[in-house]
mmCIF file of C-alpha atoms in Angstrom:
data_model
loop_
_atom_site.group_PDB
_atom_site.id
_atom_site.type_symbol
_atom_site.label_atom_id
_atom_site.label_comp_id
_atom_site.label_asym_id
_atom_site.label_seq_id
_atom_site.Cartn_x
_atom_site.Cartn_y
_atom_site.Cartn_z
ATOM 1 C CA UNK A 1 39.399 7.739 15.055
ATOM 2 C CA UNK A 2 36.942 9.640 16.209
ATOM 3 C CA UNK A 3 35.329 8.965 12.264
ATOM 4 C CA UNK A 4 35.555 5.960 13.080
ATOM 5 C CA UNK A 5 33.681 5.676 16.780
ATOM 6 C CA UNK A 6 30.619 8.004 15.304
ATOM 7 C CA UNK A 7 30.625 5.441 12.291
ATOM 8 C CA UNK A 8 30.776 2.270 14.413
ATOM 9 C CA UNK A 9 27.875 4.680 16.775
ATOM 10 C CA UNK A 10 25.587 5.464 13.909
ATOM 11 C CA UNK A 11 25.998 0.923 12.796
ATOM 12 C CA UNK A 12 25.025 -0.085 16.242
ATOM 13 C CA UNK A 13 21.440 2.238 16.002
ATOM 14 C CA UNK A 14 19.920 0.243 12.589
ATOM 15 C CA UNK A 15 17.448 -2.154 12.971
ATOM 16 C CA UNK A 16 19.402 -4.722 11.070
ATOM 17 C CA UNK A 17 16.227 -7.415 11.358
ATOM 18 C CA UNK A 18 14.117 -4.525 10.389
ATOM 19 C CA UNK A 19 15.739 -3.389 8.105
ATOM 20 C CA UNK A 20 16.107 -7.278 6.485
ATOM 21 C CA UNK A 21 12.235 -7.771 6.668
ATOM 22 C CA UNK A 22 11.321 -4.123 5.299
ATOM 23 C CA UNK A 23 13.935 -5.301 2.600
ATOM 24 C CA UNK A 24 11.889 -8.899 1.865
ATOM 25 C CA UNK A 25 8.784 -7.551 2.422
ATOM 26 C CA UNK A 26 9.281 -5.206 -0.348
ATOM 27 C CA UNK A 27 10.322 -7.485 -2.774
ATOM 28 C CA UNK A 28 8.030 -10.365 -1.512
ATOM 29 C CA UNK A 29 5.030 -7.993 -2.110
ATOM 30 C CA UNK A 30 6.645 -6.164 -5.639
ATOM 31 C CA UNK A 31 6.364 -10.340 -6.770
ATOM 32 C CA UNK A 32 3.734 -10.927 -5.910
ATOM 33 C CA UNK A 33 1.822 -7.854 -6.999
ATOM 34 C CA UNK A 34 3.479 -8.073 -10.199
ATOM 35 C CA UNK A 35 3.838 -11.556 -11.156
ATOM 36 C CA UNK A 36 0.106 -11.362 -10.205
ATOM 37 C CA UNK A 37 -1.152 -9.080 -12.391
ATOM 38 C CA UNK A 38 0.528 -10.871 -15.496
ATOM 39 C CA UNK A 39 -0.641 -14.114 -14.888
ATOM 40 C CA UNK A 40 -4.159 -13.713 -14.107
ATOM 41 C CA UNK A 41 -4.083 -11.066 -17.589
ATOM 42 C CA UNK A 42 -2.300 -14.142 -19.552
ATOM 43 C CA UNK A 43 -5.348 -16.474 -17.434
ATOM 44 C CA UNK A 44 -7.955 -14.984 -18.939
ATOM 45 C CA UNK A 45 -6.585 -14.511 -22.279
ATOM 46 C CA UNK A 46 -5.710 -18.214 -22.249
ATOM 47 C CA UNK A 47 -9.142 -18.929 -21.234
ATOM 48 C CA UNK A 48 -11.235 -16.214 -24.145
ATOM 49 C CA UNK A 49 -8.506 -18.102 -27.038
ATOM 50 C CA UNK A 50 -9.496 -22.011 -25.916
ATOM 51 C CA UNK A 51 -12.059 -22.554 -23.153
ATOM 52 C CA UNK A 52 -14.670 -20.384 -22.790
ATOM 53 C CA UNK A 53 -14.685 -18.092 -26.842
ATOM 54 C CA UNK A 54 -18.304 -16.611 -25.854
ATOM 55 C CA UNK A 55 -17.821 -13.726 -24.110
ATOM 56 C CA UNK A 56 -20.645 -13.728 -21.995
ATOM 57 C CA UNK A 57 -20.018 -17.277 -20.918
ATOM 58 C CA UNK A 58 -17.383 -15.769 -19.141
ATOM 59 C CA UNK A 59 -18.307 -12.054 -18.287
ATOM 60 C CA UNK A 60 -18.303 -13.052 -14.541
ATOM 61 C CA UNK A 61 -14.837 -14.528 -14.486
ATOM 62 C CA UNK A 62 -13.748 -11.344 -16.092
ATOM 63 C CA UNK A 63 -15.224 -8.657 -13.727
ATOM 64 C CA UNK A 64 -13.324 -10.223 -11.041
ATOM 65 C CA UNK A 65 -10.055 -10.600 -12.583
ATOM 66 C CA UNK A 66 -10.425 -7.096 -13.042
ATOM 67 C CA UNK A 67 -11.336 -6.501 -9.065
ATOM 68 C CA UNK A 68 -8.602 -8.755 -8.065
ATOM 69 C CA UNK A 69 -5.746 -6.321 -10.498
ATOM 70 C CA UNK A 70 -7.211 -3.088 -9.153
ATOM 71 C CA UNK A 71 -6.810 -5.047 -5.651
ATOM 72 C CA UNK A 72 -2.990 -5.779 -6.150
ATOM 73 C CA UNK A 73 -2.772 -2.196 -7.362
ATOM 74 C CA UNK A 74 -4.054 -1.551 -3.382
ATOM 75 C CA UNK A 75 -1.717 -4.249 -2.256
ATOM 76 C CA UNK A 76 1.035 -2.645 -3.459
ATOM 77 C CA UNK A 77 0.550 0.765 -2.731
ATOM 78 C CA UNK A 78 -0.595 0.230 1.369
ATOM 79 C CA UNK A 79 2.304 -2.519 1.771
ATOM 80 C CA UNK A 80 5.099 0.064 -0.086
ATOM 81 C CA UNK A 81 4.064 3.209 2.391
ATOM 82 C CA UNK A 82 3.713 0.120 5.477
ATOM 83 C CA UNK A 83 7.290 -0.812 4.709
ATOM 84 C CA UNK A 84 8.732 2.234 5.316
ATOM 85 C CA UNK A 85 6.790 2.755 8.277
ATOM 86 C CA UNK A 86 8.012 -0.251 10.000
ATOM 87 C CA UNK A 87 11.340 0.788 9.126
ATOM 88 C CA UNK A 88 11.255 4.318 10.379
ATOM 89 C CA UNK A 89 9.525 2.468 13.596
ATOM 90 C CA UNK A 90 11.992 0.574 13.710
ATOM 91 C CA UNK A 91 14.878 2.807 13.992
ATOM 92 C CA UNK A 92 12.661 4.614 16.713
ATOM 93 C CA UNK A 93 12.888 1.564 18.814
ATOM 94 C CA UNK A 94 15.935 0.429 18.555
ATOM 95 C CA UNK A 95 17.532 4.027 19.291
ATOM 96 C CA UNK A 96 14.908 3.964 22.114
ATOM 97 C CA UNK A 97 15.966 0.590 23.755
ATOM 98 C CA UNK A 98 20.050 1.843 23.394
ATOM 99 C CA UNK A 99 19.566 4.962 25.318
ATOM 100 C CA UNK A 100 17.854 2.484 27.827
ATOM 101 C CA UNK A 101 20.282 -0.087 28.119
ATOM 102 C CA UNK A 102 22.759 2.743 28.250
ATOM 103 C CA UNK A 103 21.817 5.684 30.356
ATOM 104 C CA UNK A 104 18.774 6.206 32.704
ATOM 105 C CA UNK A 105 15.701 7.021 29.466
ATOM 106 C CA UNK A 106 12.967 5.308 30.224
ATOM 107 C CA UNK A 107 10.715 4.165 26.840
ATOM 108 C CA UNK A 108 7.388 6.163 27.588
ATOM 109 C CA UNK A 109 3.841 4.399 27.382
ATOM 110 C CA UNK A 110 2.641 6.069 23.991
ATOM 111 C CA UNK A 111 5.850 4.613 22.778
ATOM 112 C CA UNK A 112 5.189 1.269 23.917
ATOM 113 C CA UNK A 113 1.784 1.622 22.826
ATOM 114 C CA UNK A 114 2.787 2.504 18.945
ATOM 115 C CA UNK A 115 5.062 -0.466 19.479
ATOM 116 C CA UNK A 116 2.088 -2.836 20.495
ATOM 117 C CA UNK A 117 -0.573 -0.962 17.934
ATOM 118 C CA UNK A 118 2.116 -1.303 14.698
ATOM 119 C CA UNK A 119 2.161 -5.648 16.583
ATOM 120 C CA UNK A 120 -1.518 -6.338 16.833
ATOM 121 C CA UNK A 121 -1.757 -3.961 12.459
ATOM 122 C CA UNK A 122 1.332 -6.891 11.476
ATOM 123 C CA UNK A 123 -0.336 -9.390 13.010
ATOM 124 C CA UNK A 124 -3.542 -9.334 11.355
ATOM 125 C CA UNK A 125 -1.543 -8.489 7.811
ATOM 126 C CA UNK A 126 0.140 -11.971 8.495
ATOM 127 C CA UNK A 127 -2.945 -13.792 8.496
ATOM 128 C CA UNK A 128 -3.924 -11.538 5.517
ATOM 129 C CA UNK A 129 -1.466 -12.521 3.228
ATOM 130 C CA UNK A 130 -1.407 -16.161 4.669
ATOM 131 C CA UNK A 131 -4.439 -16.566 3.429
ATOM 132 C CA UNK A 132 -3.987 -14.975 0.203
ATOM 133 C CA UNK A 133 -0.241 -17.453 0.069
ATOM 134 C CA UNK A 134 -3.268 -20.377 0.235
ATOM 135 C CA UNK A 135 -5.483 -18.422 -2.459
ATOM 136 C CA UNK A 136 -2.805 -18.234 -4.901
ATOM 137 C CA UNK A 137 -1.559 -22.001 -4.263
ATOM 138 C CA UNK A 138 -4.451 -22.481 -6.448
ATOM 139 C CA UNK A 139 -3.854 -21.820 -9.671
ATOM 140 C CA UNK A 140 -0.275 -23.106 -9.645
ATOM 141 C CA UNK A 141 -2.264 -26.663 -8.536
ATOM 142 C CA UNK A 142 -4.521 -26.340 -11.203
ATOM 143 C CA UNK A 143 -1.505 -24.998 -14.096
ATOM 144 C CA UNK A 144 0.509 -27.642 -12.517
ATOM 145 C CA UNK A 145 -2.261 -30.860 -13.153
ATOM 146 C CA UNK A 146 -2.339 -29.130 -16.883
ATOM 147 C CA UNK A 147 0.887 -28.740 -17.465
ATOM 148 C CA UNK A 148 1.864 -32.569 -15.725
ATOM 149 C CA UNK A 149 -1.183 -33.777 -17.874
ATOM 150 C CA UNK A 150 0.971 -32.794 -21.110
ATOM 151 C CA UNK A 151 3.480 -33.696 -20.381
ATOM 152 C CA UNK A 152 2.381 -37.291 -20.068
ATOM 153 C CA UNK A 153 0.864 -37.232 -23.025
ATOM 154 C CA UNK A 154 3.965 -36.494 -24.713
ATOM 155 C CA UNK A 155 6.149 -38.897 -23.185
ATOM 156 C CA UNK A 156 7.913 -41.698 -25.254
ATOM 157 C CA UNK A 157 6.731 -43.745 -21.947
ATOM 158 C CA UNK A 158 3.606 -42.602 -21.957
ATOM 159 C CA UNK A 159 2.027 -45.505 -24.063
ATOM 160 C CA UNK A 160 -1.084 -43.771 -24.666
ATOM 161 C CA UNK A 161 -3.428 -45.382 -27.957
ATOM 162 C CA UNK A 162 -6.497 -42.800 -28.069
ATOM 163 C CA UNK A 163 -4.813 -38.696 -27.032
ATOM 164 C CA UNK A 164 -8.058 -37.968 -27.953
ATOM 165 C CA UNK A 165 -9.448 -39.281 -24.510
ATOM 166 C CA UNK A 166 -7.193 -37.517 -22.550
ATOM 167 C CA UNK A 167 -8.708 -33.697 -21.795
ATOM 168 C CA UNK A 168 -8.538 -30.995 -19.467
ATOM 169 C CA UNK A 169 -12.369 -29.631 -18.545
ATOM 170 C CA UNK A 170 -11.776 -26.349 -16.607
ATOM 171 C CA UNK A 171 -15.531 -26.186 -15.983
ATOM 172 C CA UNK A 172 -15.450 -28.782 -13.161
ATOM 173 C CA UNK A 173 -13.187 -26.095 -11.099
ATOM 174 C CA UNK A 174 -16.081 -23.397 -11.460
ATOM 175 C CA UNK A 175 -13.770 -21.321 -13.317
ATOM 176 C CA UNK A 176 -16.356 -21.197 -16.384
ATOM 177 C CA UNK A 177 -19.994 -22.041 -16.443
ATOM 178 C CA UNK A 178 -20.893 -25.536 -17.021
ATOM 179 C CA UNK A 179 -22.466 -24.121 -20.630
ATOM 180 C CA UNK A 180 -19.556 -22.940 -21.073
ATOM 181 C CA UNK A 181 -17.862 -23.431 -25.118
ATOM 182 C CA UNK A 182 -15.940 -25.891 -25.594
ATOM 183 C CA UNK A 183 -14.965 -25.817 -22.164
ATOM 184 C CA UNK A 184 -12.150 -28.511 -22.511
ATOM 185 C CA UNK A 185 -9.224 -29.475 -24.855
ATOM 186 C CA UNK A 186 -8.605 -32.858 -25.190
ATOM 187 C CA UNK A 187 -5.067 -34.421 -27.158
ATOM 188 C CA UNK A 188 -3.976 -32.450 -29.668
ATOM 189 C CA UNK A 189 -5.003 -29.051 -28.963
ATOM 190 C CA UNK A 190 -4.124 -29.824 -25.080
ATOM 191 C CA UNK A 191 -0.695 -30.257 -26.121
ATOM 192 C CA UNK A 192 -1.070 -26.887 -28.277
ATOM 193 C CA UNK A 193 -2.239 -24.729 -25.381
ATOM 194 C CA UNK A 194 0.146 -26.020 -23.274
ATOM 195 C CA UNK A 195 2.444 -24.742 -25.818
ATOM 196 C CA UNK A 196 1.302 -21.393 -25.826
ATOM 197 C CA UNK A 197 2.787 -18.274 -24.353
ATOM 198 C CA UNK A 198 -0.067 -17.404 -22.183
ATOM 199 C CA UNK A 199 -0.015 -20.740 -20.815
ATOM 200 C CA UNK A 200 4.239 -21.773 -19.460
ATOM 201 C CA UNK A 201 4.313 -17.906 -19.097
ATOM 202 C CA UNK A 202 1.192 -17.544 -15.941
ATOM 203 C CA UNK A 203 2.155 -20.468 -14.776
ATOM 204 C CA UNK A 204 5.433 -19.508 -13.630
ATOM 205 C CA UNK A 205 4.110 -16.388 -12.939
ATOM 206 C CA UNK A 206 2.038 -17.905 -10.135
ATOM 207 C CA UNK A 207 4.965 -19.567 -9.308
ATOM 208 C CA UNK A 208 6.887 -16.578 -8.550
ATOM 209 C CA UNK A 209 3.684 -14.535 -7.554
ATOM 210 C CA UNK A 210 3.686 -17.764 -4.420
ATOM 211 C CA UNK A 211 7.193 -17.228 -3.698
ATOM 212 C CA UNK A 212 6.151 -13.633 -3.041
ATOM 213 C CA UNK A 213 3.511 -14.191 -1.295
ATOM 214 C CA UNK A 214 5.278 -16.218 1.485
ATOM 215 C CA UNK A 215 8.426 -13.938 1.558
ATOM 216 C CA UNK A 216 5.754 -11.143 2.887
ATOM 217 C CA UNK A 217 4.445 -14.243 5.189
ATOM 218 C CA UNK A 218 7.993 -14.847 6.230
ATOM 219 C CA UNK A 219 8.596 -10.668 6.819
ATOM 220 C CA UNK A 220 5.816 -9.674 8.549
ATOM 221 C CA UNK A 221 6.671 -12.536 10.397
ATOM 222 C CA UNK A 222 9.735 -11.918 11.420
ATOM 223 C CA UNK A 223 9.023 -8.022 12.241
ATOM 224 C CA UNK A 224 6.472 -9.629 14.659
ATOM 225 C CA UNK A 225 9.017 -11.350 16.596
ATOM 226 C CA UNK A 226 11.198 -8.523 16.431
ATOM 227 C CA UNK A 227 9.096 -6.684 18.277
ATOM 228 C CA UNK A 228 8.006 -8.624 20.124
ATOM 229 C CA UNK A 229 12.103 -9.185 21.944
ATOM 230 C CA UNK A 230 12.156 -5.119 22.085
ATOM 231 C CA UNK A 231 8.747 -4.857 24.050
ATOM 232 C CA UNK A 232 11.089 -7.904 26.594
ATOM 233 C CA UNK A 233 13.479 -5.398 27.269
ATOM 234 C CA UNK A 234 11.633 -2.414 28.056
#
């Protein structure tokens, strides 16, 4: 009975909301960073092979993608540490609240300030990842349009008399300069691009990265909501 009561007491001190938020945050960041990094590499390879064969035309894009990949490394490292800190802080505040409810234990001003600080920082990160979520939706939209165009060309009901008139011009999105060659793909060439592993993999990895960013947003929002409830109890 003593061992059972001890186990129940230990389980009662687990901040389940913070634990779920931490796991969701870890999973979301891992999906976003891992899939986003590989998708960026695949996108650059696809552009170099099919849309911009002159290196100088996409030199700026290559630099931007490399910067994004370094940012991804930083995001992964930061959130790995930050999620652990949030989980530890969740254990601390849960234990403090239970002591306060069961005895004369009083939460210190310092403890409340620490919780408020993490709430503020988490709110900033929530807004940042909300912006990242919106930014990640852009390549998903572009690849989706390209995928739909290729699907329409392959459809037997499309009744397309001149396939070569159907084109995808990536220059109109500002990804590469307007003088880049060839800059666009039409007809059979476009169909071949849609069948490449770079396109297929990058498209689906962007979708997974978008889902990962969304999961991270939900995790950060859930953590802040939990902390607000904890502060109200104090």
